[in-house]
JSON list of C-alpha atoms in Angstrom, two decimals:
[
{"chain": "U", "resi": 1, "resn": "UNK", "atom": "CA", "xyz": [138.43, 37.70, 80.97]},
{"chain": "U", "resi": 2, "resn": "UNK", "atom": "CA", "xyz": [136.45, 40.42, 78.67]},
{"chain": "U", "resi": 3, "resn": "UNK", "atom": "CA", "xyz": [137.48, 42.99, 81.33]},
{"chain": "U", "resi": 4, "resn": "UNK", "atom": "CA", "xyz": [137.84, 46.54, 78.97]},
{"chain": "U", "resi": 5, "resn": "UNK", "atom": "CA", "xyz": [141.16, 48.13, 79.52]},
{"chain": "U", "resi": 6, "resn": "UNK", "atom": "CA", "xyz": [140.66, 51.22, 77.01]},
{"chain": "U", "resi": 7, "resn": "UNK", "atom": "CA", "xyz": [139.30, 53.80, 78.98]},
{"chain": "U", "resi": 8, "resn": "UNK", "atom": "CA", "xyz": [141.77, 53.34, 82.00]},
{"chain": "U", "resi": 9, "resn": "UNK", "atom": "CA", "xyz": [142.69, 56.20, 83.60]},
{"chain": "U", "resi": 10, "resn": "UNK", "atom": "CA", "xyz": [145.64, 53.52, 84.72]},
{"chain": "U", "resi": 11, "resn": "UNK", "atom": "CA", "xyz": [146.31, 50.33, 84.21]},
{"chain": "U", "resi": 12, "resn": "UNK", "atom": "CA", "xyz": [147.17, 50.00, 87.95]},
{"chain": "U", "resi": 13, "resn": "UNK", "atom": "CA", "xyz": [143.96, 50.86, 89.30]},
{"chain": "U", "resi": 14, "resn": "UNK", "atom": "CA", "xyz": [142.49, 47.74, 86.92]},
{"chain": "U", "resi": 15, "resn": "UNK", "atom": "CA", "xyz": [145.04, 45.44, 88.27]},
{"chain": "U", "resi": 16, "resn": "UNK", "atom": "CA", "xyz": [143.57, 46.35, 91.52]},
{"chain": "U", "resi": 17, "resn": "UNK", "atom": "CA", "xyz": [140.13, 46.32, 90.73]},
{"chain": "U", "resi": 18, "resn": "UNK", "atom": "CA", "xyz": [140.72, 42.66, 88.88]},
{"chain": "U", "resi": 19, "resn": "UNK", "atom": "CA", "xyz": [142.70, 41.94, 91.88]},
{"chain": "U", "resi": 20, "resn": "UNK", "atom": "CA", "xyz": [139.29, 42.80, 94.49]},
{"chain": "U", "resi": 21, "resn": "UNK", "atom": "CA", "xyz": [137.15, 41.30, 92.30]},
{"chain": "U", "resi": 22, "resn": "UNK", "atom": "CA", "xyz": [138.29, 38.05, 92.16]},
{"chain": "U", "resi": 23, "resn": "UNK", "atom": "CA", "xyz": [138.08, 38.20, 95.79]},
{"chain": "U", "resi": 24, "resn": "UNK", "atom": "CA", "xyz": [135.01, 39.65, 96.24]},
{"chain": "U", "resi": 25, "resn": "UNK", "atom": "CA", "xyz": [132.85, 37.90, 93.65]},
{"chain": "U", "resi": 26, "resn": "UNK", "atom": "CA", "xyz": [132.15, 34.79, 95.86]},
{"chain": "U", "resi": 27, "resn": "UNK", "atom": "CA", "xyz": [131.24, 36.79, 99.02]},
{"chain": "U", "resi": 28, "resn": "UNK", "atom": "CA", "xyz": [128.81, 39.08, 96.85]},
{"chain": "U", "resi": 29, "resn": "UNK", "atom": "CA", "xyz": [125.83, 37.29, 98.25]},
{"chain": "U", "resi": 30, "resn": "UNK", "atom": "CA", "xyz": [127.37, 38.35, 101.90]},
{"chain": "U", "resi": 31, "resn": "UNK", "atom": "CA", "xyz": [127.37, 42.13, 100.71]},
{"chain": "U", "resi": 32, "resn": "UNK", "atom": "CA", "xyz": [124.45, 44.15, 102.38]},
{"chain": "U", "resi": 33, "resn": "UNK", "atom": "CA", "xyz": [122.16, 45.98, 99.79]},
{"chain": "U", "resi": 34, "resn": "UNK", "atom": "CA", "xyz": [123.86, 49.30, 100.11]},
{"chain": "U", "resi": 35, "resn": "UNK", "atom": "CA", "xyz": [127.11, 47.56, 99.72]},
{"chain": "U", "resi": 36, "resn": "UNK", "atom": "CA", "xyz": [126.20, 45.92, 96.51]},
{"chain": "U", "resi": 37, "resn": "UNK", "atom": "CA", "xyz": [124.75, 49.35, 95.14]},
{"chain": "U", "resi": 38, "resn": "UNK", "atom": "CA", "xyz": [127.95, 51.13, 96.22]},
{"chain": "U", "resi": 39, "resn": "UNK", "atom": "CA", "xyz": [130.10, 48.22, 94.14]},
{"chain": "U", "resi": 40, "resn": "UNK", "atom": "CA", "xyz": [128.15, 48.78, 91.46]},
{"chain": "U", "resi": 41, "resn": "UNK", "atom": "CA", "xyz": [128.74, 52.18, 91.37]},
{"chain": "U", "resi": 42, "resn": "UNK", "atom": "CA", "xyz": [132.32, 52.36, 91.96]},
{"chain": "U", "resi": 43, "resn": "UNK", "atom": "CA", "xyz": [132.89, 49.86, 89.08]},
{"chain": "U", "resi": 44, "resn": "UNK", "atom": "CA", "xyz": [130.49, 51.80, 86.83]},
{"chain": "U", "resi": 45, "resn": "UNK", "atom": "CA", "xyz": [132.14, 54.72, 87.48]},
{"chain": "U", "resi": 46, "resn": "UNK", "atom": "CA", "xyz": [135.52, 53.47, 86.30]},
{"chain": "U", "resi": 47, "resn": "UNK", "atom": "CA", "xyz": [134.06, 51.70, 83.25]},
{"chain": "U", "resi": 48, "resn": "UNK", "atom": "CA", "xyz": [135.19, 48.44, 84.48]},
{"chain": "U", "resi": 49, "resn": "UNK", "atom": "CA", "xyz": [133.31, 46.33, 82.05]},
{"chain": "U", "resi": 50, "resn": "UNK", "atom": "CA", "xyz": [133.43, 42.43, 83.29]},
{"chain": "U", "resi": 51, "resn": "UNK", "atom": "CA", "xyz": [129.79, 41.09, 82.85]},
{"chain": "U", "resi": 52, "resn": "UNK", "atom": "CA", "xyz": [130.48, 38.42, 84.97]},
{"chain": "U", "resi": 53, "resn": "UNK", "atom": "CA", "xyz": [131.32, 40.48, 88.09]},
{"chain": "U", "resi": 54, "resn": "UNK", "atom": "CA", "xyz": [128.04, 42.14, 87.32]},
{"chain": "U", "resi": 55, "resn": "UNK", "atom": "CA", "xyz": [125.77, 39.05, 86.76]},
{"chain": "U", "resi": 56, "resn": "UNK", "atom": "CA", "xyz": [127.11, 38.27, 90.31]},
{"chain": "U", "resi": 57, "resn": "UNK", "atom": "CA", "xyz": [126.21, 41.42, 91.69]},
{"chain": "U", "resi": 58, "resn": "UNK", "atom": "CA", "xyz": [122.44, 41.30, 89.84]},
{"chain": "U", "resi": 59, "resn": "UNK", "atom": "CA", "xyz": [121.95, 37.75, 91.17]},
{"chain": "U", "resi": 60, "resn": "UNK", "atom": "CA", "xyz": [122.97, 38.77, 94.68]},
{"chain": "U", "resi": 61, "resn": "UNK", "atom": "CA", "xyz": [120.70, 41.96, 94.45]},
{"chain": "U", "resi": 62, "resn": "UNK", "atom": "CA", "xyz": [117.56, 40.00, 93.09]},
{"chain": "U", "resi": 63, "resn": "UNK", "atom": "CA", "xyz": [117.95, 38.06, 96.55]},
{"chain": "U", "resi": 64, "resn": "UNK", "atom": "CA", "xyz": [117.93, 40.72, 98.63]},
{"chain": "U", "resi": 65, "resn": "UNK", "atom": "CA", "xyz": [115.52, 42.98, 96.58]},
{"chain": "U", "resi": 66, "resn": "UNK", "atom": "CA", "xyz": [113.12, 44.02, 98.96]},
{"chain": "U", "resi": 67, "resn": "UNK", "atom": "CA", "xyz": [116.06, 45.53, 101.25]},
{"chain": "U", "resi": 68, "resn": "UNK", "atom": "CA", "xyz": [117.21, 47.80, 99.34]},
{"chain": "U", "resi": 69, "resn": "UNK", "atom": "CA", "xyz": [116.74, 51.64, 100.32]},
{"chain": "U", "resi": 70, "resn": "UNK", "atom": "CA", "xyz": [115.45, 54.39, 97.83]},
{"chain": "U", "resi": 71, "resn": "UNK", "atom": "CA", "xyz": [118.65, 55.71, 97.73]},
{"chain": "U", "resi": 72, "resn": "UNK", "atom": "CA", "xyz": [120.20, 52.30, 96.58]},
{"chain": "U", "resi": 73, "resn": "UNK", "atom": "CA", "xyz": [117.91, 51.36, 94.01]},
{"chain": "U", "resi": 74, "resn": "UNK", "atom": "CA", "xyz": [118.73, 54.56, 92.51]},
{"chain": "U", "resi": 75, "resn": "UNK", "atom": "CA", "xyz": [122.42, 53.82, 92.49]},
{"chain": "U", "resi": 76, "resn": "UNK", "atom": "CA", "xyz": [122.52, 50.51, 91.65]},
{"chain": "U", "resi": 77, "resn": "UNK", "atom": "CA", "xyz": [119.91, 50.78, 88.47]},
{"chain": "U", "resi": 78, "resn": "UNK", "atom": "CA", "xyz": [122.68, 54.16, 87.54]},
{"chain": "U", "resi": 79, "resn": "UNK", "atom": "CA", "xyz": [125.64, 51.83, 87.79]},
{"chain": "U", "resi": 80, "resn": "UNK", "atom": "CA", "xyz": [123.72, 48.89, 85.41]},
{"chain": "U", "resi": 81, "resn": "UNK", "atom": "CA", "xyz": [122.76, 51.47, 83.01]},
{"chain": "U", "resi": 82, "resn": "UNK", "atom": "CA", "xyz": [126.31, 53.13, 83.26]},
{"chain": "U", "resi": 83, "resn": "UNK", "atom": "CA", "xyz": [127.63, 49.90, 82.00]},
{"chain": "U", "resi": 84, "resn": "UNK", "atom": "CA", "xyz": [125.89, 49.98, 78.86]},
{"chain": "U", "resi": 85, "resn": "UNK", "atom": "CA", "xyz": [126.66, 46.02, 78.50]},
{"chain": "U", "resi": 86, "resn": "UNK", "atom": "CA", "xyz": [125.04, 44.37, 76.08]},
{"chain": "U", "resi": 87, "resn": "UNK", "atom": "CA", "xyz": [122.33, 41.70, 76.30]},
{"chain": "U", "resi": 88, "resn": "UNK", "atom": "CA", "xyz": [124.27, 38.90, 75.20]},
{"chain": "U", "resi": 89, "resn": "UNK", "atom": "CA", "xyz": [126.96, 39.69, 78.11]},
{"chain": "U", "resi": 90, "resn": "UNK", "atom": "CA", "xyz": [124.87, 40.64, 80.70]},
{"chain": "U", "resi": 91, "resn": "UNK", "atom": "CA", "xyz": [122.05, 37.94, 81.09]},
{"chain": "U", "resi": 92, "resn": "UNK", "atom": "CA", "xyz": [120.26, 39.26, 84.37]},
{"chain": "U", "resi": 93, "resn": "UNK", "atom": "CA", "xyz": [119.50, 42.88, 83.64]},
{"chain": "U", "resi": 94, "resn": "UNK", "atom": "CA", "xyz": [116.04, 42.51, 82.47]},
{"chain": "U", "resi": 95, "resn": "UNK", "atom": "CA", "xyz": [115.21, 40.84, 86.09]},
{"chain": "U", "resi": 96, "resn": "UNK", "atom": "CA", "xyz": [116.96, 43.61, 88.00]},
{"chain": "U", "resi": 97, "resn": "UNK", "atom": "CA", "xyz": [115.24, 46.17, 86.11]},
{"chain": "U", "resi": 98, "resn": "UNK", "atom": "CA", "xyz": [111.97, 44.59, 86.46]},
{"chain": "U", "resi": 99, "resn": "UNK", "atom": "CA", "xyz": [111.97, 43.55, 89.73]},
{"chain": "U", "resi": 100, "resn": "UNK", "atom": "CA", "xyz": [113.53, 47.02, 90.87]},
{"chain": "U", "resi": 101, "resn": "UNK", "atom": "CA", "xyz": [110.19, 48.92, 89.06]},
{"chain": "U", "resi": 102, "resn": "UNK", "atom": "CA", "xyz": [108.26, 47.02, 91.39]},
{"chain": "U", "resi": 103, "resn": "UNK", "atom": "CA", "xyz": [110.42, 48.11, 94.30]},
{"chain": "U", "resi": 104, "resn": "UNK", "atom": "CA", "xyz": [110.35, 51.78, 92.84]},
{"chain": "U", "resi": 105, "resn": "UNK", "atom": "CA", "xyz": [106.40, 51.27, 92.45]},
{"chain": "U", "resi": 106, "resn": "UNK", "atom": "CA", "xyz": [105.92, 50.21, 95.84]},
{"chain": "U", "resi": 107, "resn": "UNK", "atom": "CA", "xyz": [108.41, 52.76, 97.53]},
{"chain": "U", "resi": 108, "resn": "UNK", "atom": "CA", "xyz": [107.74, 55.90, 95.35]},
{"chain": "U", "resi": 109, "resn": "UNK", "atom": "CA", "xyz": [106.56, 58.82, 97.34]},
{"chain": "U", "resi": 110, "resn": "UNK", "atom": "CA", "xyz": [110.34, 57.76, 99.59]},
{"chain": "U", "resi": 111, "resn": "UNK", "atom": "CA", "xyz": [112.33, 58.20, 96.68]},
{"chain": "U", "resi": 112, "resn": "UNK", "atom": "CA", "xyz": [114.58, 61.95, 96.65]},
{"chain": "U", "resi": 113, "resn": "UNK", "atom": "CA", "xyz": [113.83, 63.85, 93.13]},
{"chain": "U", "resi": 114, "resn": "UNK", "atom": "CA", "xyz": [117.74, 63.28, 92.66]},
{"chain": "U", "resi": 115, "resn": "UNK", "atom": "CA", "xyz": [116.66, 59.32, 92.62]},
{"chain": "U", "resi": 116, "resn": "UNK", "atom": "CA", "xyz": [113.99, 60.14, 90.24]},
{"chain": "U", "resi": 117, "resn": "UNK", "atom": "CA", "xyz": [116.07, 61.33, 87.89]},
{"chain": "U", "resi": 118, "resn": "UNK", "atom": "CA", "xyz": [118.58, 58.82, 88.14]},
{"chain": "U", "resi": 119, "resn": "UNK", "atom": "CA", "xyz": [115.74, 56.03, 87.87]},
{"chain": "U", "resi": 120, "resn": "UNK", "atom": "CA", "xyz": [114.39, 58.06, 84.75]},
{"chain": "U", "resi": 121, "resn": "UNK", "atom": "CA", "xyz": [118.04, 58.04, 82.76]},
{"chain": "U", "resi": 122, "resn": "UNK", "atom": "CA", "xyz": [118.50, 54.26, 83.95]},
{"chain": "U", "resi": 123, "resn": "UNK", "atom": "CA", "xyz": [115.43, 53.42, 82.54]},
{"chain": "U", "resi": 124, "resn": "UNK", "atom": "CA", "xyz": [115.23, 55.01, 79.25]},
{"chain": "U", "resi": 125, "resn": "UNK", "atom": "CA", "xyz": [119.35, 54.09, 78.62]},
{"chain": "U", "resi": 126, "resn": "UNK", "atom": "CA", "xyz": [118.66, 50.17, 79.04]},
{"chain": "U", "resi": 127, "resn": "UNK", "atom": "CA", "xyz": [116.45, 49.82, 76.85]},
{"chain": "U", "resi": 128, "resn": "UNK", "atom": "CA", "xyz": [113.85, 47.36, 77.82]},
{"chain": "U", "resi": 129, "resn": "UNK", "atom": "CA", "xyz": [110.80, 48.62, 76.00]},
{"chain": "U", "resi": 130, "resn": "UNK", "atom": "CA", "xyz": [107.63, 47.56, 78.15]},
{"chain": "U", "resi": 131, "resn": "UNK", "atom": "CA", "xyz": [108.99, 47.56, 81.75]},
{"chain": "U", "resi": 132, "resn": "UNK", "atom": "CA", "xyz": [111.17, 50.83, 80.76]},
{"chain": "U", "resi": 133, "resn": "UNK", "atom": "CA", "xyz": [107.84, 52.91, 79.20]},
{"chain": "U", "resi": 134, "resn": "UNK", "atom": "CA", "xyz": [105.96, 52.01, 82.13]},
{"chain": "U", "resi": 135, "resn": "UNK", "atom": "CA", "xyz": [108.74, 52.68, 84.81]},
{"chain": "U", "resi": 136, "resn": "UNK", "atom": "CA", "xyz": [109.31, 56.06, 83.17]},
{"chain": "U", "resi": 137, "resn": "UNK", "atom": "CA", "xyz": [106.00, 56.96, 82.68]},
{"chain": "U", "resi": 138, "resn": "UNK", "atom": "CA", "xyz": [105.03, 55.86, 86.55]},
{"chain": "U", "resi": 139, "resn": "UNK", "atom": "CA", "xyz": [107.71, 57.98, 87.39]},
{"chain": "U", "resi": 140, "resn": "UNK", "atom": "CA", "xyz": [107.20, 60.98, 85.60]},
{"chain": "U", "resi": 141, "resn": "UNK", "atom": "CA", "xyz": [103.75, 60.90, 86.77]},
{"chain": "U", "resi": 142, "resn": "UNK", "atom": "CA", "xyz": [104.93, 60.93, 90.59]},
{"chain": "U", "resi": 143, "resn": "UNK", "atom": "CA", "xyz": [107.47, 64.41, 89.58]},
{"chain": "U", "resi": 144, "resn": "UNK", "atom": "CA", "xyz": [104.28, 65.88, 88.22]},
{"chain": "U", "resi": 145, "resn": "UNK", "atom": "CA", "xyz": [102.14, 64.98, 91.07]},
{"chain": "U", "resi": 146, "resn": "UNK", "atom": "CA", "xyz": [104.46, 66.10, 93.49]},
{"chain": "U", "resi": 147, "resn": "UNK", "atom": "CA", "xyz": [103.97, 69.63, 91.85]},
{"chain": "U", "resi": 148, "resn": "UNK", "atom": "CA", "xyz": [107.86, 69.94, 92.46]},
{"chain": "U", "resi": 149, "resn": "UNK", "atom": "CA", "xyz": [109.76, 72.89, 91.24]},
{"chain": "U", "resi": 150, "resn": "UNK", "atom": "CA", "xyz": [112.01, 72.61, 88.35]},
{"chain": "U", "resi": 151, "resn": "UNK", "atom": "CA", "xyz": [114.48, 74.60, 91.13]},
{"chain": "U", "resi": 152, "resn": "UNK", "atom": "CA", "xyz": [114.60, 71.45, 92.92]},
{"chain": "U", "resi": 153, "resn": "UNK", "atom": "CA", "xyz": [116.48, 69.66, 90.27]},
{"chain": "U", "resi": 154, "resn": "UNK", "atom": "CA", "xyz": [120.29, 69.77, 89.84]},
{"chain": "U", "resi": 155, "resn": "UNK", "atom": "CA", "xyz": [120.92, 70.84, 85.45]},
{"chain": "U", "resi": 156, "resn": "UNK", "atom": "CA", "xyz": [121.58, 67.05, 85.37]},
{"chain": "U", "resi": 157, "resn": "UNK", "atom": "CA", "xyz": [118.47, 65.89, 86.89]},
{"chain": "U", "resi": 158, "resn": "UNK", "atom": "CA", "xyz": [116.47, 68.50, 84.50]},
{"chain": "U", "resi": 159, "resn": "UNK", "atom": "CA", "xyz": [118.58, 66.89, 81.74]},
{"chain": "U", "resi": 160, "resn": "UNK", "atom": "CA", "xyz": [117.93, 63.39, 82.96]},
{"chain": "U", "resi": 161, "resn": "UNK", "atom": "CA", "xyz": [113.99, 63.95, 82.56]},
{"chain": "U", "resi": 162, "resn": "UNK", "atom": "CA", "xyz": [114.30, 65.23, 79.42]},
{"chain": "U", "resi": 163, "resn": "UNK", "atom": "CA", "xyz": [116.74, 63.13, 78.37]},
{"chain": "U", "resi": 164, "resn": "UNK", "atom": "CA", "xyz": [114.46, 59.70, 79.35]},
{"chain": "U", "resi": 165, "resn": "UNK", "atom": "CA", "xyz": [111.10, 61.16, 77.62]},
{"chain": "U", "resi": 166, "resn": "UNK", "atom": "CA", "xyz": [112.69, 61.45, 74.43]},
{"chain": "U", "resi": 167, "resn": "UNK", "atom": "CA", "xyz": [115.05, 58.45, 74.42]},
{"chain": "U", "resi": 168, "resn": "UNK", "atom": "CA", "xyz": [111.61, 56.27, 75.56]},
{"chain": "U", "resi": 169, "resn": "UNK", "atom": "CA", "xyz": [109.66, 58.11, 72.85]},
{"chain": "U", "resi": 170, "resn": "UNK", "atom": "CA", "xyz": [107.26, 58.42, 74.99]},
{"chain": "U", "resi": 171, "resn": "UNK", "atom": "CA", "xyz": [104.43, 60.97, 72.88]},
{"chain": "U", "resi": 172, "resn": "UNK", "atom": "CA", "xyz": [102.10, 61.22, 75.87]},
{"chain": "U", "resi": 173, "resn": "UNK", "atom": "CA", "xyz": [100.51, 64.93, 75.48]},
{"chain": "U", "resi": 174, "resn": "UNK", "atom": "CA", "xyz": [99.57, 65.49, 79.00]},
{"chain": "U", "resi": 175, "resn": "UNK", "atom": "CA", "xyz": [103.07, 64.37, 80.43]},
{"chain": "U", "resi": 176, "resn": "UNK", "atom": "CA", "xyz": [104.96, 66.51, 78.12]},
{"chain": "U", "resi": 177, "resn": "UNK", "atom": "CA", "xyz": [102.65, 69.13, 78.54]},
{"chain": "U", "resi": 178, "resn": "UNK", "atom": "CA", "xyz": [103.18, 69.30, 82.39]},
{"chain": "U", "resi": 179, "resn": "UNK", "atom": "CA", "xyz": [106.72, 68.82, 81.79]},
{"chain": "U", "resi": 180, "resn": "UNK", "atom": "CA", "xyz": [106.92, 71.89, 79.76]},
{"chain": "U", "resi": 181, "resn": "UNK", "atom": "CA", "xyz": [104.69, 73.50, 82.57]},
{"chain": "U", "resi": 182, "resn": "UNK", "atom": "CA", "xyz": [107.49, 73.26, 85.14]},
{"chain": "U", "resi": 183, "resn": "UNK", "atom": "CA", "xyz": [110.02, 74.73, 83.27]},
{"chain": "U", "resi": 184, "resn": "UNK", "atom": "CA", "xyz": [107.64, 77.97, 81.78]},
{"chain": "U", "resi": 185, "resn": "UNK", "atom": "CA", "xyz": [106.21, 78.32, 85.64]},
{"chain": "U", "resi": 186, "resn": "UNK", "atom": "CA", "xyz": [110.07, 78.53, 86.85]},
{"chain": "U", "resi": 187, "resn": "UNK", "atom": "CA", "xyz": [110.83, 81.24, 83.99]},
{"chain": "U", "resi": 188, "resn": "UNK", "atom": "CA", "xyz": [108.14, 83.01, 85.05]},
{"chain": "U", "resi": 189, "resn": "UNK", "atom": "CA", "xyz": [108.85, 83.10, 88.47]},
{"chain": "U", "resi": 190, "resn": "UNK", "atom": "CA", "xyz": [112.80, 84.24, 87.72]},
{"chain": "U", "resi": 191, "resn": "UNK", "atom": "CA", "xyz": [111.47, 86.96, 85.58]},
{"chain": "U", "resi": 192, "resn": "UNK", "atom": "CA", "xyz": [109.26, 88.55, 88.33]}
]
C-alpha cells in the first residue's frame, strides 16, 4: 500500500481508516453523490494519501456525475485538490476535473460564493492548464457578474480568489481590474 503515515495525528485513526477502506472501496459505486463527496473530504482532510482509494472514488463519481449537488461538486473537487497526488498516482483526475467544469458550467448561478471559492482554489491547485484557465476564468466571471460584495466572502474565500488568479497566471486586465474593484468599493464603504 502507498498509504502516507507521516502526517498522522495517530497511527490509530489510520488503522481505522485502512481498516474502512478496504471495506468500503468495492461498495463505492453504491455510495450516493453526497456520500462520495463527504468520503472524499473526510480522507482529504486527514491527509490519507492512497491513490487507489481515490481512483475508486473518481471512477464512481464520473458515473454518477450529473447527480451531484452544487454543494458536492464543491467538496469533492476541495478534497481531490487537497490531496495534491501526483499524476502518475492518481490516473482519473483530469476526467473528474473536466467533467465537473461542465457540471459547474451548467449549474453556475446554483452554486453558494463559499463553492466558488472552493471551485476557484481546486482549480488553480491541480494544475491542469486548459480546463483549469477556463474553469477559473468562467468562474470568476460569474463572482463579478453577480456584483457580490467582497463582505460576502469568509478571509478564506477572499484568499481563495486571489489565491487561484495568481497561481493560474491568469493576466486578464478586466478580471483583475473588477477584482480589485470589489475590494476598493468595500474599503470605501467601511470608511464612510
Amino acid at each position: 500500500s502507498s498509504t502516507n503515515y507521516s502526517d498522522s495525528p495517530s497511527f490509530e485513526v489510520y488503522e481505522l481508516f485502512t481498516a474502512v477502506e478496504m471495506y468500503s472501496k468495492s461498495k463505492l459505486h453504491e455510495f450516493s453523490p453526497f456520500s462520495l463527496a463527504d468520503f472524499a473530504w473526510l480522507y482529504s482532510s486527514y491527509h490519507y494519501r492512497s491513490p487507489s482509494l481515490f481512483n475508486s472514488i473518481a471512477e464512481s463519481s464520473i458515473q454518477v456525475v450529473q447527480k451531484f449537488t452544487c454543494q458536492d461538486i464543491s467538496l469533492l473537487l476541495w478534497a481531490f485538490a487537497n490531496m495534491n497526488l501526483p499524476r502518475s498516482e492518481f490516473s482519473l483526475v483530469s476526467e473528474l476535473f473536466h467533467l465537473m467544469g461542465n457540471r459547474i458550467i451548467e449549474e453556475i448561478k446554483f452554486f453558494s460564493n463559499q463553492s466558488l471559492s472552493n471551485i476557484l482554489w481546486a482549480y488553480a491547485s491541480i494544475h491542469d492548464s486548459k480546463s483549469s484557465v477556463f474553469i477559473i476564468n468562467f468562474v470568476i466571471n460569474e463572482v463579478i457578474e453577480r456584483d457580490i460584495s467582497i463582505k460576502n466572502f469568509t478571509p478564506q474565500g477572499i484568499a481563495n480568489i486571489l489565491w487561484s488568479l495568481g497561481k493560474s497566471c491568469l493576466r486578464i486586465n478586466e478580471i483583475f481590474d473588477k477584482v480589485e474593484k470589489l475590494f476598493v468599493d468595500n474599503n470605501n464603504e467601511n470608511n464612510n
